[in-house]
C-alpha atoms as a printed R data frame, in Angstrom:
    type eleno elety resid chain resno       x      y       z
1   ATOM     1    CA   MET     A     1  57.301 53.464 130.474
2   ATOM     2    CA   LYS     A     2  60.768 54.264 128.998
3   ATOM     3    CA   HIS     A     3  62.192 57.627 130.120
4   ATOM     4    CA   THR     A     4  63.845 59.915 127.592
5   ATOM     5    CA   LEU     A     5  66.269 62.812 128.013
6   ATOM     6    CA   THR     A     6  67.384 65.367 125.359
7   ATOM     7    CA   ILE     A     7  70.930 66.349 126.228
8   ATOM     8    CA   SER     A     8  73.233 68.931 124.638
9   ATOM     9    CA   ILE     A     9  77.007 68.626 125.084
10  ATOM    10    CA   CYS     A    10  78.612 72.022 124.596
11  ATOM    11    CA   GLN     A    11  82.136 72.175 123.198
12  ATOM    12    CA   PHE     A    12  83.459 75.713 123.107
13  ATOM    13    CA   PRO     A    13  86.676 77.679 123.258
14  ATOM    14    CA   ILE     A    14  87.145 78.978 126.838
15  ATOM    15    CA   SER     A    15  88.562 82.512 126.785
16  ATOM    16    CA   PHE     A    16  91.276 82.169 129.437
17  ATOM    17    CA   LEU     A    17  90.277 83.985 132.664
18  ATOM    18    CA   ASP     A    18  87.822 86.206 130.766
19  ATOM    19    CA   TRP     A    19  84.731 85.554 132.816
20  ATOM    20    CA   GLU     A    20  82.503 88.048 131.034
21  ATOM    21    CA   GLN     A    21  83.332 86.748 127.534
22  ATOM    22    CA   ASN     A    22  82.754 83.174 128.619
23  ATOM    23    CA   CYS     A    23  79.373 84.029 130.074
24  ATOM    24    CA   GLN     A    24  78.308 85.460 126.744
25  ATOM    25    CA   LYS     A    25  79.473 82.312 124.957
26  ATOM    26    CA   ALA     A    26  77.632 80.124 127.456
27  ATOM    27    CA   LEU     A    27  74.352 82.077 127.042
28  ATOM    28    CA   HIS     A    28  74.641 81.726 123.285
29  ATOM    29    CA   TYR     A    29  74.853 77.939 123.521
30  ATOM    30    CA   ILE     A    30  72.164 77.764 126.141
31  ATOM    31    CA   GLU     A    31  69.821 79.559 123.767
32  ATOM    32    CA   ILE     A    32  70.601 77.190 120.914
33  ATOM    33    CA   ALA     A    33  70.233 74.128 123.138
34  ATOM    34    CA   LYS     A    34  66.852 75.337 124.313
35  ATOM    35    CA   SER     A    35  65.729 75.978 120.730
36  ATOM    36    CA   ASP     A    36  66.769 72.337 120.066
37  ATOM    37    CA   HIS     A    37  64.479 71.295 122.939
38  ATOM    38    CA   ALA     A    38  67.343 70.120 125.149
39  ATOM    39    CA   GLU     A    39  66.404 69.439 128.758
40  ATOM    40    CA   LEU     A    40  70.022 69.402 129.997
41  ATOM    41    CA   ILE     A    41  73.113 71.176 128.645
42  ATOM    42    CA   ILE     A    42  76.568 70.345 129.954
43  ATOM    43    CA   PHE     A    43  79.733 72.501 129.690
44  ATOM    44    CA   PRO     A    44  83.443 71.663 130.091
45  ATOM    45    CA   GLU     A    45  85.517 71.737 133.249
46  ATOM    46    CA   MET     A    46  86.072 75.186 134.811
47  ATOM    47    CA   THR     A    47  83.645 76.595 132.354
48  ATOM    48    CA   LEU     A    48  84.004 80.308 132.735
49  ATOM    49    CA   THR     A    49  87.697 80.603 133.469
50  ATOM    50    CA   GLY     A    50  89.757 77.678 132.253
51  ATOM    51    CA   ILE     A    51  92.439 76.270 134.569
52  ATOM    52    CA   ALA     A    52  95.160 78.700 135.801
53  ATOM    53    CA   ALA     A    53  98.435 77.836 137.519
54  ATOM    54    CA   THR     A    54  97.498 80.207 140.442
55  ATOM    55    CA   VAL     A    55  94.421 80.127 142.645
56  ATOM    56    CA   ALA     A    56  93.423 83.801 142.826
57  ATOM    57    CA   PRO     A    57  92.059 84.447 139.318
58  ATOM    58    CA   MET     A    58  89.687 81.518 139.594
59  ATOM    59    CA   ALA     A    59  88.680 82.081 143.231
60  ATOM    60    CA   ASP     A    60  87.566 85.647 142.316
61  ATOM    61    CA   THR     A    61  84.710 84.271 140.173
62  ATOM    62    CA   THR     A    62  83.305 81.695 142.613
63  ATOM    63    CA   GLU     A    63  80.111 83.303 143.819
64  ATOM    64    CA   LYS     A    64  79.122 84.958 140.597
65  ATOM    65    CA   SER     A    65  79.638 81.855 138.510
66  ATOM    66    CA   LEU     A    66  77.084 79.874 140.485
67  ATOM    67    CA   ASN     A    67  74.688 82.828 140.394
68  ATOM    68    CA   PHE     A    68  75.093 83.272 136.635
69  ATOM    69    CA   PHE     A    69  74.198 79.720 135.817
70  ATOM    70    CA   GLN     A    70  71.248 79.709 138.257
71  ATOM    71    CA   MET     A    71  69.905 82.829 136.538
72  ATOM    72    CA   ALA     A    72  70.406 81.282 133.047
73  ATOM    73    CA   ALA     A    73  68.720 78.000 134.058
74  ATOM    74    CA   SER     A    74  65.630 79.797 135.340
75  ATOM    75    CA   LYS     A    75  65.511 82.205 132.372
76  ATOM    76    CA   TYR     A    76  65.706 79.478 129.754
77  ATOM    77    CA   SER     A    77  64.040 76.665 131.753
78  ATOM    78    CA   ILE     A    78  66.853 74.204 131.186
79  ATOM    79    CA   ALA     A    79  69.100 72.158 133.465
80  ATOM    80    CA   ILE     A    80  72.790 73.025 133.290
81  ATOM    81    CA   GLY     A    81  76.015 71.248 134.175
82  ATOM    82    CA   PHE     A    82  79.053 73.485 134.673
83  ATOM    83    CA   GLY     A    83  82.496 73.626 136.246
84  ATOM    84    CA   TRP     A    84  83.828 76.139 138.658
85  ATOM    85    CA   GLY     A    85  86.371 76.629 141.520
86  ATOM    86    CA   LYS     A    86  85.577 77.136 145.181
87  ATOM    87    CA   PRO     A    87  88.177 78.391 147.687
88  ATOM    88    CA   SER     A    88  89.361 75.794 150.258
89  ATOM    89    CA   GLY     A    89  92.075 77.133 152.461
90  ATOM    90    CA   HIS     A    90  94.895 78.363 150.234
91  ATOM    91    CA   LYS     A    91  93.707 76.080 147.402
92  ATOM    92    CA   LEU     A    92  90.483 75.469 145.426
93  ATOM    93    CA   GLU     A    93  87.976 72.694 145.068
94  ATOM    94    CA   ASN     A    94  87.380 71.821 141.427
95  ATOM    95    CA   HIS     A    95  83.587 71.567 141.293
96  ATOM    96    CA   TYR     A    96  81.216 70.235 138.699
97  ATOM    97    CA   THR     A    97  77.637 71.227 139.517
98  ATOM    98    CA   VAL     A    98  74.340 70.353 137.891
99  ATOM    99    CA   ILE     A    99  71.302 72.528 138.515
100 ATOM   100    CA   ASP     A   100  67.720 71.977 137.370
101 ATOM   101    CA   ALA     A   101  65.572 74.299 135.305
102 ATOM   102    CA   ASN     A   102  64.715 76.319 138.369
103 ATOM   103    CA   GLY     A   103  68.312 76.781 139.396
104 ATOM   104    CA   THR     A   104  68.143 74.284 142.214
105 ATOM   105    CA   VAL     A   105  71.358 72.307 142.760
106 ATOM   106    CA   LEU     A   106  70.881 68.625 141.912
107 ATOM   107    CA   SER     A   107  74.513 67.539 142.306
108 ATOM   108    CA   ASP     A   108  77.769 69.185 143.378
109 ATOM   109    CA   TYR     A   109  80.845 67.025 142.683
110 ATOM   110    CA   ILE     A   110  84.434 67.819 143.675
111 ATOM   111    CA   LYS     A   111  87.183 66.342 141.435
112 ATOM   112    CA   ILE     A   112  88.602 63.276 143.158
113 ATOM   113    CA   HIS     A   113  91.875 63.076 141.104
114 ATOM   114    CA   PRO     A   114  93.779 66.360 140.676
115 ATOM   115    CA   PHE     A   115  96.129 66.059 137.633
116 ATOM   116    CA   THR     A   116  99.462 65.968 139.505
117 ATOM   117    CA   TYR     A   117 101.456 65.623 136.280
118 ATOM   118    CA   GLY     A   118 100.185 69.132 135.311
119 ATOM   119    CA   GLY     A   119 100.608 70.561 138.795
120 ATOM   120    CA   GLU     A   120  96.967 70.646 139.783
121 ATOM   121    CA   ASP     A   121  97.738 69.243 143.219
122 ATOM   122    CA   ARG     A   122  99.376 72.568 143.970
123 ATOM   123    CA   CYS     A   123  96.151 74.464 143.326
124 ATOM   124    CA   PHE     A   124  93.361 71.986 144.074
125 ATOM   125    CA   VAL     A   125  92.353 69.841 147.031
126 ATOM   126    CA   ARG     A   126  91.159 66.281 146.379
127 ATOM   127    CA   GLY     A   127  87.464 65.465 146.476
128 ATOM   128    CA   LYS     A   128  86.379 62.496 148.599
129 ATOM   129    CA   GLU     A   129  83.187 61.124 147.070
130 ATOM   130    CA   PHE     A   130  81.122 60.990 143.948
131 ATOM   131    CA   GLN     A   131  77.429 61.726 143.788
132 ATOM   132    CA   THR     A   132  74.522 60.345 141.851
133 ATOM   133    CA   PHE     A   133  71.264 62.177 141.255
134 ATOM   134    CA   GLU     A   134  68.040 61.653 139.351
135 ATOM   135    CA   TYR     A   135  66.813 63.751 136.511
136 ATOM   136    CA   GLN     A   136  64.097 62.921 133.943
137 ATOM   137    CA   GLY     A   137  64.043 59.309 134.859
138 ATOM   138    CA   PHE     A   138  67.830 58.827 134.603
139 ATOM   139    CA   ARG     A   139  70.328 58.230 137.412
140 ATOM   140    CA   ILE     A   140  73.233 60.463 136.556
141 ATOM   141    CA   CYS     A   141  76.845 60.712 137.936
142 ATOM   142    CA   THR     A   142  79.474 63.310 137.067
143 ATOM   143    CA   PHE     A   143  83.273 63.164 136.967
144 ATOM   144    CA   ILE     A   144  86.010 65.509 135.823
145 ATOM   145    CA   CYS     A   145  88.800 65.107 133.305
146 ATOM   146    CA   TYR     A   146  91.703 63.102 134.856
147 ATOM   147    CA   ASP     A   147  89.137 60.961 136.668
148 ATOM   148    CA   MET     A   148  88.675 59.242 133.332
149 ATOM   149    CA   ARG     A   149  91.957 57.283 133.789
150 ATOM   150    CA   PHE     A   150  90.726 55.505 136.977
151 ATOM   151    CA   PRO     A   151  88.184 52.814 135.979
152 ATOM   152    CA   GLU     A   152  87.371 51.683 139.500
153 ATOM   153    CA   ILE     A   153  85.347 54.792 140.346
154 ATOM   154    CA   PHE     A   154  83.252 54.312 137.190
155 ATOM   155    CA   GLN     A   155  82.497 50.749 138.143
156 ATOM   156    CA   ALA     A   156  81.312 51.920 141.525
157 ATOM   157    CA   ALA     A   157  79.258 54.771 139.994
158 ATOM   158    CA   SER     A   158  77.599 52.540 137.473
159 ATOM   159    CA   LYS     A   159  76.101 50.344 140.121
160 ATOM   160    CA   ASP     A   160  73.404 53.011 140.173
161 ATOM   161    CA   ALA     A   161  74.009 55.376 137.269
162 ATOM   162    CA   ASP     A   162  72.393 55.126 133.802
163 ATOM   163    CA   LEU     A   163  74.336 58.144 132.453
164 ATOM   164    CA   ILE     A   164  77.831 59.217 133.364
165 ATOM   165    CA   ILE     A   165  79.106 62.675 132.467
166 ATOM   166    CA   VAL     A   166  82.772 63.609 132.288
167 ATOM   167    CA   ALA     A   167  83.636 67.307 131.823
168 ATOM   168    CA   ALA     A   168  87.240 68.160 130.925
169 ATOM   169    CA   ASN     A   169  90.022 70.408 129.759
170 ATOM   170    CA   TRP     A   170  91.807 67.570 128.003
171 ATOM   171    CA   PRO     A   171  94.656 68.706 125.563
172 ATOM   172    CA   GLU     A   172  94.902 67.494 122.045
173 ATOM   173    CA   ALA     A   173  98.337 66.024 122.794
174 ATOM   174    CA   ARG     A   174  96.545 63.160 124.534
175 ATOM   175    CA   ASN     A   175  93.358 63.037 122.539
176 ATOM   176    CA   LEU     A   176  93.838 59.399 121.573
177 ATOM   177    CA   HIS     A   177  93.547 58.476 125.219
178 ATOM   178    CA   TRP     A   178  90.418 60.624 125.630
179 ATOM   179    CA   LYS     A   179  88.698 58.886 122.663
180 ATOM   180    CA   VAL     A   180  89.611 55.379 123.648
181 ATOM   181    CA   LEU     A   181  88.830 55.782 127.349
182 ATOM   182    CA   SER     A   182  85.486 57.466 126.662
183 ATOM   183    CA   GLN     A   183  84.290 54.569 124.622
184 ATOM   184    CA   ALA     A   184  85.748 51.985 126.973
185 ATOM   185    CA   ARG     A   185  84.000 53.539 129.932
186 ATOM   186    CA   SER     A   186  80.635 53.323 128.184
187 ATOM   187    CA   ILE     A   187  81.160 49.703 127.182
188 ATOM   188    CA   GLU     A   188  82.612 48.278 130.372
189 ATOM   189    CA   ASN     A   189  79.986 50.011 132.570
190 ATOM   190    CA   GLN     A   190  77.032 49.603 130.166
191 ATOM   191    CA   VAL     A   191  75.940 53.250 130.586
192 ATOM   192    CA   TYR     A   192  75.263 56.214 128.411
193 ATOM   193    CA   PHE     A   193  78.483 58.185 128.475
194 ATOM   194    CA   ALA     A   194  78.695 61.914 127.780
195 ATOM   195    CA   ALA     A   195  82.277 63.298 127.450
196 ATOM   196    CA   CYS     A   196  82.431 67.125 127.230
197 ATOM   197    CA   ASN     A   197  85.716 68.895 126.378
198 ATOM   198    CA   CYS     A   198  86.807 72.417 125.495
199 ATOM   199    CA   VAL     A   199  88.344 73.344 122.086
200 ATOM   200    CA   GLY     A   200  90.867 75.776 120.702
201 ATOM   201    CA   ASN     A   201  93.993 77.459 121.956
202 ATOM   202    CA   ILE     A   202  93.609 78.109 125.730
203 ATOM   203    CA   ASN     A   203  96.524 79.303 127.924
204 ATOM   204    CA   GLN     A   204  99.205 77.972 125.543
205 ATOM   205    CA   LEU     A   205  97.623 74.594 125.067
206 ATOM   206    CA   TYR     A   206  95.588 73.305 122.104
207 ATOM   207    CA   TYR     A   207  92.411 71.400 122.698
208 ATOM   208    CA   SER     A   208  90.878 69.423 119.803
209 ATOM   209    CA   GLY     A   209  87.586 68.867 121.721
210 ATOM   210    CA   ASP     A   210  86.442 65.445 120.598
211 ATOM   211    CA   SER     A   211  83.377 65.630 122.751
212 ATOM   212    CA   VAL     A   212  81.212 62.582 122.349
213 ATOM   213    CA   LEU     A   213  78.074 60.754 123.389
214 ATOM   214    CA   TYR     A   214  78.057 56.920 123.575
215 ATOM   215    CA   SER     A   215  75.304 54.439 124.076
216 ATOM   216    CA   PRO     A   216  75.546 51.739 126.768
217 ATOM   217    CA   GLU     A   217  76.865 49.382 124.095
218 ATOM   218    CA   GLY     A   218  79.592 51.784 123.015
219 ATOM   219    CA   LYS     A   219  77.843 53.064 119.894
220 ATOM   220    CA   LYS     A   220  78.715 56.654 119.017
221 ATOM   221    CA   LEU     A   221  75.584 58.758 119.107
222 ATOM   222    CA   GLY     A   222  77.242 62.066 118.325
223 ATOM   223    CA   SER     A   223  80.701 63.652 118.321
224 ATOM   224    CA   LEU     A   224  82.472 66.948 117.575
225 ATOM   225    CA   SER     A   225  86.099 67.617 116.841
226 ATOM   226    CA   GLY     A   226  88.158 70.732 116.119
227 ATOM   227    CA   LYS     A   227  85.375 73.312 116.359
228 ATOM   228    CA   ASP     A   228  82.912 74.671 118.810
229 ATOM   229    CA   GLY     A   229  79.229 73.708 118.849
230 ATOM   230    CA   LEU     A   230  76.657 71.341 120.397
231 ATOM   231    CA   ILE     A   231  75.986 67.621 120.249
232 ATOM   232    CA   THR     A   232  72.262 67.295 120.888
233 ATOM   233    CA   SER     A   233  70.649 63.868 121.173
234 ATOM   234    CA   THR     A   234  67.551 62.288 122.757
235 ATOM   235    CA   ILE     A   235  68.398 59.174 124.672
236 ATOM   236    CA   THR     A   236  66.072 56.483 126.030
237 ATOM   237    CA   ASN     A   237  66.767 54.817 129.330
238 ATOM   238    CA   ASN     A   238  67.168 51.243 128.239
239 ATOM   239    CA   VAL     A   239  70.160 50.599 130.464
240 ATOM   240    CA   ALA     A   240  68.442 47.927 132.577
241 ATOM   241    CA   THR     A   241  67.332 46.077 129.496
242 ATOM   242    CA   ILE     A   242  70.816 46.070 127.988
243 ATOM   243    CA   ARG     A   243  72.357 44.892 131.278
244 ATOM   244    CA   ASN     A   244  69.766 42.111 131.707
245 ATOM   245    CA   GLY     A   245  70.348 40.967 128.167
246 ATOM   246    CA   PHE     A   246  74.175 40.854 128.501
247 ATOM   247    CA   PRO     A   247  74.783 40.620 132.320
248 ATOM   248    CA   VAL     A   248  78.524 41.376 132.482
249 ATOM   249    CA   LYS     A   249  78.408 42.965 135.885
250 ATOM   250    CA   GLN     A   250  77.185 39.777 137.625
251 ATOM   251    CA   ASP     A   251  80.529 38.166 136.820
252 ATOM   252    CA   ARG     A   252  82.677 40.831 138.527
253 ATOM   253    CA   LEU     A   253  84.794 39.346 141.345
254 ATOM   254    CA   ILE     A   254  84.967 42.353 143.619
255 ATOM   255    CA   PRO     A   255  86.369 40.507 146.745
256 ATOM   256    CA   TYR     A   256  89.187 39.038 144.577
257 ATOM   257    CA   TYR     A   257  90.029 42.420 142.980
258 ATOM   258    CA   LYS     A   258  90.352 43.941 146.485
259 ATOM   259    CA   GLU     A   259  92.852 41.223 147.377
260 ATOM   260    CA   ILE     A   260  95.118 41.817 144.418
261 ATOM   261    CA   LEU     A   261  94.993 45.587 144.298
């Protein structure tokens, strides 16, 4: 039996460090996703705060952010993926967490690659491992923003994953990279690929969004640019069939790559 999953990718303008306002926005989209029969809704990186240059404003929302989404998941009976920051010494961990429709944590990923060009290494510690979890017959793995530029971790994740999610705060100035890398990651890993970005003017940067869902063959299943809203699509887990029909991964020369890297 083929498993299906109805997923909503939420692209919305994060009100910078306005936790209450962002909660209201998130609830609005959760309600819409549920009315569209979505079983999972995913939000951008650092969903309820955006990314600040100092730790304190984000750290103050740690506990209540997790509680808020657990409450929302239970109330609307929908799984939710969201980003938040957790204190770690004098810095934060950049988390992306997925909870099921009861509010139970399915996966809790810490961003492996802080964006040093933008100074994230001054605020965030580096995560050490990725996680894969199962939901509705899909094996799912999550990454965050700058991780997109490092293809090796996606090859490792796609050994098991059928669907990879990347949540981001990726500025419009580099949106060409975002678009190209999103499609490339779906094609080279033969996975469903959901890329979720924020949109609008946030803390003196403009974000065009360009959230997108790709099939394992790189076909665009839905996209959204320049405005807030949802991409909702029902996907069928045909990943194994596609890989068996075009077995690219069996030709990877992993021992050789290790030698030359």
